[in-house]
Short mmCIF file of N, CA and C in Angstrom, two decimals:
data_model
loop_
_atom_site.label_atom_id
_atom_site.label_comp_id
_atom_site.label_asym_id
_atom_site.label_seq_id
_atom_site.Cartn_x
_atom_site.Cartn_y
_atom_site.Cartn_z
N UNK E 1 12.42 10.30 -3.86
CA UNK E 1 11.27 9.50 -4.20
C UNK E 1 10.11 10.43 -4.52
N UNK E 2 9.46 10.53 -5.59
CA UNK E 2 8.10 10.92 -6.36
C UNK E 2 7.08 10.43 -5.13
N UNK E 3 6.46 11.30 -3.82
CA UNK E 3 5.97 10.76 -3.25
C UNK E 3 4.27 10.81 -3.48
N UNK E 4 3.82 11.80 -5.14
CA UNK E 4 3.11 11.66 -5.88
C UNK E 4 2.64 10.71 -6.72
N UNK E 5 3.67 9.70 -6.93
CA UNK E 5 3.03 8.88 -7.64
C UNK E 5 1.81 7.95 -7.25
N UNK E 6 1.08 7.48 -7.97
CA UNK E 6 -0.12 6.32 -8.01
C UNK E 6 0.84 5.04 -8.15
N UNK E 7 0.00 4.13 -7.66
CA UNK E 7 0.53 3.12 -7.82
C UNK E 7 -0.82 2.03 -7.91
N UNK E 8 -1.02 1.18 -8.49
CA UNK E 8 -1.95 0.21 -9.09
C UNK E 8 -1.68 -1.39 -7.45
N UNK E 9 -2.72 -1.88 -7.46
CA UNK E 9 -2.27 -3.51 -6.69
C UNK E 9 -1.51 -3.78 -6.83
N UNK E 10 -1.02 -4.11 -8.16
CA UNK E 10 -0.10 -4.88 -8.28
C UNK E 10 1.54 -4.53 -7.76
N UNK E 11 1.39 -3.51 -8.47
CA UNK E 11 2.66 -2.22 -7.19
C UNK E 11 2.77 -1.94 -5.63
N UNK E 12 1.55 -2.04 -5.12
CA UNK E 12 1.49 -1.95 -3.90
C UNK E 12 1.84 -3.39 -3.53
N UNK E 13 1.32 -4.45 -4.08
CA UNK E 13 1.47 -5.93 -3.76
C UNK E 13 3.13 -6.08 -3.38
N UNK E 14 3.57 -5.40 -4.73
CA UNK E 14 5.11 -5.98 -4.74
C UNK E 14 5.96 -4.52 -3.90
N UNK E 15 5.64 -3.35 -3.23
CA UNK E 15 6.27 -3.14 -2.26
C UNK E 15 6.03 -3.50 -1.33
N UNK E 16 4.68 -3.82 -0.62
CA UNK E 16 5.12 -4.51 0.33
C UNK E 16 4.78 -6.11 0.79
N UNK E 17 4.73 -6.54 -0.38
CA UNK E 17 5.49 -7.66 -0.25
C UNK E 17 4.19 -8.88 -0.31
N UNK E 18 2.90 -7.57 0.07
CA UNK E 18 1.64 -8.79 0.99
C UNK E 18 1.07 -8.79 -0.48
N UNK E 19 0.68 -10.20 -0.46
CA UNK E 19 -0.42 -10.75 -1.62
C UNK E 19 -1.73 -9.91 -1.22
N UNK E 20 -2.60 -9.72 -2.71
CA UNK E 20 -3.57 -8.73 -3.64
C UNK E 20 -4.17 -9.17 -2.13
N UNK E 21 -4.87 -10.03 -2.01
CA UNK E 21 -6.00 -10.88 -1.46
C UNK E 21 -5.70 -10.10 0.26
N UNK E 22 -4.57 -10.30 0.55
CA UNK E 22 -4.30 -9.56 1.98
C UNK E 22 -4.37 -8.37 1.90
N UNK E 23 -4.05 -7.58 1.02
CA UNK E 23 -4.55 -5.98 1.13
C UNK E 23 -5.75 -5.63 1.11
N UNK E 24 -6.51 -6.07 -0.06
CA UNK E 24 -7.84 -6.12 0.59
C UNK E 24 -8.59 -6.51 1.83
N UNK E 25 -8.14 -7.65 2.18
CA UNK E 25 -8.81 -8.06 3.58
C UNK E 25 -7.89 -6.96 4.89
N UNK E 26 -6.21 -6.45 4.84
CA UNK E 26 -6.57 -5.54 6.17
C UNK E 26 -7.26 -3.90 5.46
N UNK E 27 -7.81 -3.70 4.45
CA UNK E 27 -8.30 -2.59 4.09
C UNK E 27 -9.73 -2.93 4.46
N UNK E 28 -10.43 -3.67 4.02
CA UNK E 28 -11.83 -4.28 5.00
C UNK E 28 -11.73 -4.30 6.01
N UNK E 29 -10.50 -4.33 7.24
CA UNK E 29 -10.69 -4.18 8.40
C UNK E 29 -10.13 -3.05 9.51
N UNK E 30 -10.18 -2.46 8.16
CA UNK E 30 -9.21 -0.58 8.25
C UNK E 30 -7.84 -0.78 8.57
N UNK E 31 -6.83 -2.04 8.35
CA UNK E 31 -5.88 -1.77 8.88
C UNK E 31 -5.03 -1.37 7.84
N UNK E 32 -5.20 -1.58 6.62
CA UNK E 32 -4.50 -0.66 5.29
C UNK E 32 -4.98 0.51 4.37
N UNK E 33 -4.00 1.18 4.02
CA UNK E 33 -4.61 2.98 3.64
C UNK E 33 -5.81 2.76 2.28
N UNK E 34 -6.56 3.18 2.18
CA UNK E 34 -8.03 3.00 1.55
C UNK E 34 -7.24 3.72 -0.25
N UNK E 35 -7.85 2.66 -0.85
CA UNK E 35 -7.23 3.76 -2.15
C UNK E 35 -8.49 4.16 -3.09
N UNK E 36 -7.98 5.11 -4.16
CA UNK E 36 -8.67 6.28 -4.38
C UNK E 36 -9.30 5.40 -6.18
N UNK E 37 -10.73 5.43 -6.04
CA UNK E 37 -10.87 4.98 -7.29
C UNK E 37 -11.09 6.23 -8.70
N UNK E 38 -10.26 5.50 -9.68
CA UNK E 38 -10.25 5.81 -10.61
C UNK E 38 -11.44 5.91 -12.00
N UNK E 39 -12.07 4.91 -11.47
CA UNK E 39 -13.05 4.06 -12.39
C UNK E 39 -13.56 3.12 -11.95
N UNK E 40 -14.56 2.58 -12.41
CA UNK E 40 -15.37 1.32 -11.46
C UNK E 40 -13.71 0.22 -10.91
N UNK E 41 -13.14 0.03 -12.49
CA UNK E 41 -11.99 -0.93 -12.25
C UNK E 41 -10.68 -0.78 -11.65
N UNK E 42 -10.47 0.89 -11.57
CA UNK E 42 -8.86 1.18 -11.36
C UNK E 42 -8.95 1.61 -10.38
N UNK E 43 -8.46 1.34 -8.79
CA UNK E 43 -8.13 1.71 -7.80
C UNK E 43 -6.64 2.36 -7.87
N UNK E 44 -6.16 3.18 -7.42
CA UNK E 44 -4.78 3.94 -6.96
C UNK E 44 -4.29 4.11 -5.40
N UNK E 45 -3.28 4.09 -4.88
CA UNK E 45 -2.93 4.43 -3.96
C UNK E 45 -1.86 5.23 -4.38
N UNK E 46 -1.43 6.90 -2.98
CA UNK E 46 -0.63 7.28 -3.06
C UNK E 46 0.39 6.41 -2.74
N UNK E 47 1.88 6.96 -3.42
CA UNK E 47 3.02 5.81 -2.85
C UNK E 47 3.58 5.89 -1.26
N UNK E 48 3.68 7.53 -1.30
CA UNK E 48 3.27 8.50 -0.08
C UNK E 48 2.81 7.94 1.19
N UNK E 49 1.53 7.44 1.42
CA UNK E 49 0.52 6.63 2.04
C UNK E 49 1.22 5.25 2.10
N UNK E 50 1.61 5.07 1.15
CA UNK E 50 2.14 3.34 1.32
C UNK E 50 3.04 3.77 2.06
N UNK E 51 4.38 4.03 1.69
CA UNK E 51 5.69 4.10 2.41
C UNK E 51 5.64 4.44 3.79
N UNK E 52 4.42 5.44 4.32
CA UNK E 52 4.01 5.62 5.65
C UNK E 52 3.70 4.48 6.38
N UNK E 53 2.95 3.60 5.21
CA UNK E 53 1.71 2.22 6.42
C UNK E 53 3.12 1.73 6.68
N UNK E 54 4.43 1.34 5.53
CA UNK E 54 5.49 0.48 5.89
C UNK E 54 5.84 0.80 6.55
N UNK E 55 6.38 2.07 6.97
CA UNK E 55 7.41 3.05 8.15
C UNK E 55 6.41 2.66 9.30
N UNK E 56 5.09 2.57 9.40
CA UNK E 56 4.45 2.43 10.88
C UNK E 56 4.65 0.78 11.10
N UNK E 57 4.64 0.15 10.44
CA UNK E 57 4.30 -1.21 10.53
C UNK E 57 5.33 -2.24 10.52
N UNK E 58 6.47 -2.19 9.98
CA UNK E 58 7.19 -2.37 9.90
C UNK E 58 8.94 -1.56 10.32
N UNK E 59 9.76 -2.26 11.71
CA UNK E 59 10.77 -1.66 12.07
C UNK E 59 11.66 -2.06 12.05
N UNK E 60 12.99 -0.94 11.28
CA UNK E 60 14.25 -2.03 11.02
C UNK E 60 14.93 -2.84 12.16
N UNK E 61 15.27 -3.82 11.66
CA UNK E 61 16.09 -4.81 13.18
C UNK E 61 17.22 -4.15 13.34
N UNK E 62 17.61 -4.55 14.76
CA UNK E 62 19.02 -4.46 14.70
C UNK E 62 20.38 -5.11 14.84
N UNK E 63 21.10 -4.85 13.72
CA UNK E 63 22.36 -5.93 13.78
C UNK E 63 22.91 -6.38 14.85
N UNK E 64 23.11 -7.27 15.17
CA UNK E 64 24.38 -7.60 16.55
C UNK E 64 25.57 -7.16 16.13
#
């Protein structure tokens, strides 16, 4: 995995899974990784940073 890449909302939305509107609100309440602006309009996140918040936040179950 390119753990360089940027990734836009909409990418972050669809790895993990949480709607635009919820990333913003736990990033307003520091509980998601802050991303890096590009331009007034383009925010980025590392993918790096993402795959970490998932690995903390999320733990695999286990089968019976």
């Amino acid at each position: 995995m390119d753990s360089n890449k940027l990734l836009r909302i909409t990418e972050v939305s669809k790895k993990t899974t949480l709607a635009k509107s919820t990333i913003w609100a736990k990033m307003a309440q520091g509980k998601f990784p802050k991303p890096t602006k590009l331009s007034d309009s383009i925010n980025v996140w590392r993918e790096s940073d993402i795959d970490a918040w998932i690995d903390q936040h999320f733990k695999p179950q286990e089968v019976a």
